[in-house]
Short mmCIF file of C-alpha atoms in Angstrom, two decimals:
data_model
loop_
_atom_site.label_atom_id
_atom_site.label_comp_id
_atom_site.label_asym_id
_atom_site.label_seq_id
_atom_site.Cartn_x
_atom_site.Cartn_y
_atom_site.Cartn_z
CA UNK M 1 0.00 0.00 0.00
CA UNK M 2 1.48 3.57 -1.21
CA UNK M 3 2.52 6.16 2.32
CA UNK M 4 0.18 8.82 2.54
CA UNK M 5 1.82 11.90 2.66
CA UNK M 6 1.29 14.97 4.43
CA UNK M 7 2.43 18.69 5.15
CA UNK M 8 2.10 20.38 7.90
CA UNK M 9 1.48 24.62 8.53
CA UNK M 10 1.64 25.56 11.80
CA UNK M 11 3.60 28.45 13.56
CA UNK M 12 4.17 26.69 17.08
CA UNK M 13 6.85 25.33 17.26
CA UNK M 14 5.83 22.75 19.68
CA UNK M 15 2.49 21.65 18.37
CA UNK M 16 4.25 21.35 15.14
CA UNK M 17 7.00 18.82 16.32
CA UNK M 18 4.18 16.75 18.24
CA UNK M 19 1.76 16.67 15.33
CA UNK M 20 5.05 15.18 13.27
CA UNK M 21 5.63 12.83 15.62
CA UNK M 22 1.79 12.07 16.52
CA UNK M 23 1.52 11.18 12.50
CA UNK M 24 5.60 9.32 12.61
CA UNK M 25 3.91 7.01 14.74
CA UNK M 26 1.22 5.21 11.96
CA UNK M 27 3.36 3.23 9.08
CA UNK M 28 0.51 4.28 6.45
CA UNK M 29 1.09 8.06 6.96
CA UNK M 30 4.02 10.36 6.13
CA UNK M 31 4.83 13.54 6.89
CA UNK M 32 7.05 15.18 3.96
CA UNK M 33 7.88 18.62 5.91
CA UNK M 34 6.06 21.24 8.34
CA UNK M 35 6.40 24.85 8.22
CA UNK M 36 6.10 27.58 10.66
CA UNK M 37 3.85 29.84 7.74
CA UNK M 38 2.28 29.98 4.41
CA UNK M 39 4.74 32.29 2.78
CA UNK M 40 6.01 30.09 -0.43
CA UNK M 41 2.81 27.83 0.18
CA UNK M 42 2.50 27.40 -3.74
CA UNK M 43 5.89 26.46 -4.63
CA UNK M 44 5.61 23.93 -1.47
CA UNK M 45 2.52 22.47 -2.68
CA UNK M 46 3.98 21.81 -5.90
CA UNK M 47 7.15 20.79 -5.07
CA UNK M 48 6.00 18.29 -2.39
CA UNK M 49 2.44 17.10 -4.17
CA UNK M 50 1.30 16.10 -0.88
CA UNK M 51 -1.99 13.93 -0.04
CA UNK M 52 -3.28 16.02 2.69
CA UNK M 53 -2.33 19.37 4.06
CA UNK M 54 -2.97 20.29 8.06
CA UNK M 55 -3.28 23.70 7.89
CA UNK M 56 -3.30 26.15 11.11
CA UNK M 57 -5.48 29.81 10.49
CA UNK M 58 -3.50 32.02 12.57
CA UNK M 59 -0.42 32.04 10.56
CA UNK M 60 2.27 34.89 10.23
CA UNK M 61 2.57 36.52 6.87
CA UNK M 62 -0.67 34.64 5.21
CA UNK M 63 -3.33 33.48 7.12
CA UNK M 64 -4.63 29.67 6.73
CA UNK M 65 -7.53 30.30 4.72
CA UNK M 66 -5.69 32.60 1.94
CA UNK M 67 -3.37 30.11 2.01
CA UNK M 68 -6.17 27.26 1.33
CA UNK M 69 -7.26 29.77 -2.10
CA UNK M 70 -4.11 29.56 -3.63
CA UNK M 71 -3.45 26.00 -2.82
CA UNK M 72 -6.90 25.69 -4.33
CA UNK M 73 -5.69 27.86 -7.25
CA UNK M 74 -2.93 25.44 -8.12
CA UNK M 75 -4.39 21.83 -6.59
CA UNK M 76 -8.30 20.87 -6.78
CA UNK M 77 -7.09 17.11 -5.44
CA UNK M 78 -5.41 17.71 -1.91
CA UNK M 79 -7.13 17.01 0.94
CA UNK M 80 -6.89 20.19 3.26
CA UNK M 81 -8.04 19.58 6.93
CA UNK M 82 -7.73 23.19 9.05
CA UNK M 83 -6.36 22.59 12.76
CA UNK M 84 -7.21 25.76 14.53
CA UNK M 85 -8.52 27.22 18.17
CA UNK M 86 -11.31 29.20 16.43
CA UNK M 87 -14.44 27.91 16.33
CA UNK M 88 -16.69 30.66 15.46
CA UNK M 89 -18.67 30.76 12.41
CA UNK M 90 -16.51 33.61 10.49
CA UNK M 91 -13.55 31.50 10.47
CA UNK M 92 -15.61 28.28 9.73
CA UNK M 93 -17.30 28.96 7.04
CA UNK M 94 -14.61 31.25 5.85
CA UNK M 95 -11.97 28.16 5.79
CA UNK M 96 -14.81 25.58 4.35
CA UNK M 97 -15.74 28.43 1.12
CA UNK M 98 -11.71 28.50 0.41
CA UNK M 99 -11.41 24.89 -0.37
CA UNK M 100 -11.09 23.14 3.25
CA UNK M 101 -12.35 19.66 3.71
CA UNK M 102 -12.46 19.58 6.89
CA UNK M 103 -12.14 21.50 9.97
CA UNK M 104 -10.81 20.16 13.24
CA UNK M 105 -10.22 21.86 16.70
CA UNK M 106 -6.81 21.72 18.36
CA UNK M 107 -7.95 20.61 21.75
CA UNK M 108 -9.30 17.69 19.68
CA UNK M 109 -5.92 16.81 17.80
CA UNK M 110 -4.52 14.07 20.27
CA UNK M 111 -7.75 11.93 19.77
CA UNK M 112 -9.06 12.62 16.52
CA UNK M 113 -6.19 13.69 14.35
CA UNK M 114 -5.50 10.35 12.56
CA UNK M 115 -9.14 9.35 12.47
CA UNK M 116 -9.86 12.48 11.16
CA UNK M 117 -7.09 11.59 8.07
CA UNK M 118 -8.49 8.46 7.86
CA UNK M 119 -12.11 9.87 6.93
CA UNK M 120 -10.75 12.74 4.42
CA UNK M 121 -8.78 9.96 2.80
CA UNK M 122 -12.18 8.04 2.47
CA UNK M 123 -14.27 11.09 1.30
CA UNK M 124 -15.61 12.59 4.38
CA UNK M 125 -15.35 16.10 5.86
CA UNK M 126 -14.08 15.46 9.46
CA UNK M 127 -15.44 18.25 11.92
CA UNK M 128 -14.78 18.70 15.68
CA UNK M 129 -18.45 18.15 17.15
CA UNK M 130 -19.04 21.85 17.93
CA UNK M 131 -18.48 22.43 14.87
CA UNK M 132 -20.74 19.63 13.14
CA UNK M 133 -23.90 21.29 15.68
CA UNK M 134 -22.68 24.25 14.45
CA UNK M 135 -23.28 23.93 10.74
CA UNK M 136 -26.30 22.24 11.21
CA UNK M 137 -27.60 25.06 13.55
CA UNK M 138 -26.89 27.46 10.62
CA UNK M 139 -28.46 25.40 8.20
CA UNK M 140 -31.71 25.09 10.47
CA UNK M 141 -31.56 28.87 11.22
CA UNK M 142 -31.85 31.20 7.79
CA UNK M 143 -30.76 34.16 10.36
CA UNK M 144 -27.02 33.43 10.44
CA UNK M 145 -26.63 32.77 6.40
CA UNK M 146 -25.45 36.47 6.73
CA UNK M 147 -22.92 35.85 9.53
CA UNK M 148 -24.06 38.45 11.53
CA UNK M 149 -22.83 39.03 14.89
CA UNK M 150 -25.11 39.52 17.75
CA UNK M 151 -24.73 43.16 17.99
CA UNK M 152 -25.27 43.80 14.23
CA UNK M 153 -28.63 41.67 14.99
CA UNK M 154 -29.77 43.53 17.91
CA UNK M 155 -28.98 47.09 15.45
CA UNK M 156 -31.14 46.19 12.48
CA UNK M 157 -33.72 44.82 15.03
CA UNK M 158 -33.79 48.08 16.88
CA UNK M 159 -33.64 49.98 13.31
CA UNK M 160 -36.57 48.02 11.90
CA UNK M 161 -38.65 49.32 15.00
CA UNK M 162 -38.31 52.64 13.60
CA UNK M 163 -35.54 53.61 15.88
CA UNK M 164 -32.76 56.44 14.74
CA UNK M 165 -28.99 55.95 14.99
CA UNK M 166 -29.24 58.24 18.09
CA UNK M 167 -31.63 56.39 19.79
CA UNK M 168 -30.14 53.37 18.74
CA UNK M 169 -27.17 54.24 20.76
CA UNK M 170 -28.50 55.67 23.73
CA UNK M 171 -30.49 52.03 24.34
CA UNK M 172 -27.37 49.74 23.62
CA UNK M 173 -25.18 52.45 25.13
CA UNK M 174 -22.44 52.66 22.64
CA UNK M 175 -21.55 55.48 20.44
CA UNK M 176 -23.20 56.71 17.07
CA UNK M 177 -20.04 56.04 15.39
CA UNK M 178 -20.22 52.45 16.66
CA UNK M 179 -23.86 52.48 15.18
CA UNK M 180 -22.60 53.45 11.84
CA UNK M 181 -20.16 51.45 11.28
CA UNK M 182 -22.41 48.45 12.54
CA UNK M 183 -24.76 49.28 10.08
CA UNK M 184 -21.91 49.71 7.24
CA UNK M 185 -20.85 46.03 7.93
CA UNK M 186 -24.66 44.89 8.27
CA UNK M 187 -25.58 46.75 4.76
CA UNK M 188 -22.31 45.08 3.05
CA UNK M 189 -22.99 41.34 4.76
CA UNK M 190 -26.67 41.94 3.34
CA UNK M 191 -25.53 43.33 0.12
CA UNK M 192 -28.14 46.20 0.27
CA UNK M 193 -27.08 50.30 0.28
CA UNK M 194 -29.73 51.61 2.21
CA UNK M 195 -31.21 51.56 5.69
CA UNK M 196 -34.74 51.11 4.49
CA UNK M 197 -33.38 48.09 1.60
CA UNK M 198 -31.86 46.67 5.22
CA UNK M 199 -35.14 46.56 6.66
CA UNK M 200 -36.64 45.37 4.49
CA UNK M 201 -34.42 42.21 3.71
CA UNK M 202 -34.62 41.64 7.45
CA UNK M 203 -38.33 41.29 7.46
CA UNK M 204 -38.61 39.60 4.39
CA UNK M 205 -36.38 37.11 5.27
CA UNK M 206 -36.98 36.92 9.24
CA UNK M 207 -33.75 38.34 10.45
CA UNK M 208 -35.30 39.88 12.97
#
């Protein structure tokens, strides 16, 4: 049966020896190299032409996920599995839209790791469990499509109740600057240019 091989992307140090030596301990898997970033991720990809790639997000230089698009850019076949702390739904579904294939939580490496290999190898998308209830949450729940954060939510529900930005900020006591630039991430999340298009949306699609 042909190795498996692997590289690794991931800036501590330590983590990065034990995952080499977690995977040095199967015969069927191989780890080629592991790098501290992303930097010459392309030439690396295509030098190496590994199997799988464990790729960390919070990466000096070039974050995970860009790094994921131009692997993707060069490589539709390699199995990328993302080995991170975050586990909220930016990053997620961030990672997954670039090209991941699976997403796996650090404190979960020791025990699921090489299982986790094991069911990219076989077709799967391996997930922590958070994450799993996670995506299915967001599936079940059309509000968080948008990714909006809890205050943007509570914002467009006080707009739609006819609120201004003043009184808007007087009631979550934060500034109207704070308010504004809420609304400017809401409006580009919801791809709409106005506050009344923004209510609108909302209602029609039971944001709030």
């Amino acid at each position: 049966m042909r190795t498996v091989t692997i590289l690794i992307y991931e800036d501590n140090n330590i983590l990065r020896e034990s995952l080499s030596n977690l995977i040095g301990l199967t015969e069927e898997y191989d780890v080629l190299a592991a790098f501290p970033d992303c930097l010459l991720v392309e030439g690396q990809v295509q030098g190496y032409k590994p199997d799988i790639i464990l790729m960390d997000i919070d990466l000096p230089g070039i974050n995970g996920i860009e790094a994921v698009k131009k692997i993707r850019a060069i490589d539709k076949q390699v199995q990328i599995i993302m080995l991170t702390v975050f586990d909220d739904n930016t990053h997620v579904f961030n990672a997954l839209c670039a090209g991941a294939n699976g997403y796996l939580l650090k404190k979960y490496v020791s025990d699921k790791l090489i299982s986790a290999i094991q069911e990219v190898l076989q077709g799967g998308a391996p997930m922590s469990p958070s994450i799993a209830r996670m995506i299915i949450t967001n599936m079940q729940e059309p509000t968080n499509n948008y990714l909006l954060t809890k205050r943007e939510k509570e914002i467009l529900f006080s707009l739609s109740k006819g609120n201004s930005h003043k009184m808007i900020a007087a009631d979550l006591d934060i500034g109207i600057e704070t308010v504004r630039t809420h609304l400017k991430r809401v409006y580009d999340k919801l791809h709409v240019n106005s506050q009344i298009e923004a209510v609108g949306k909302a209602i029609n699609e039971k944001l709030v």
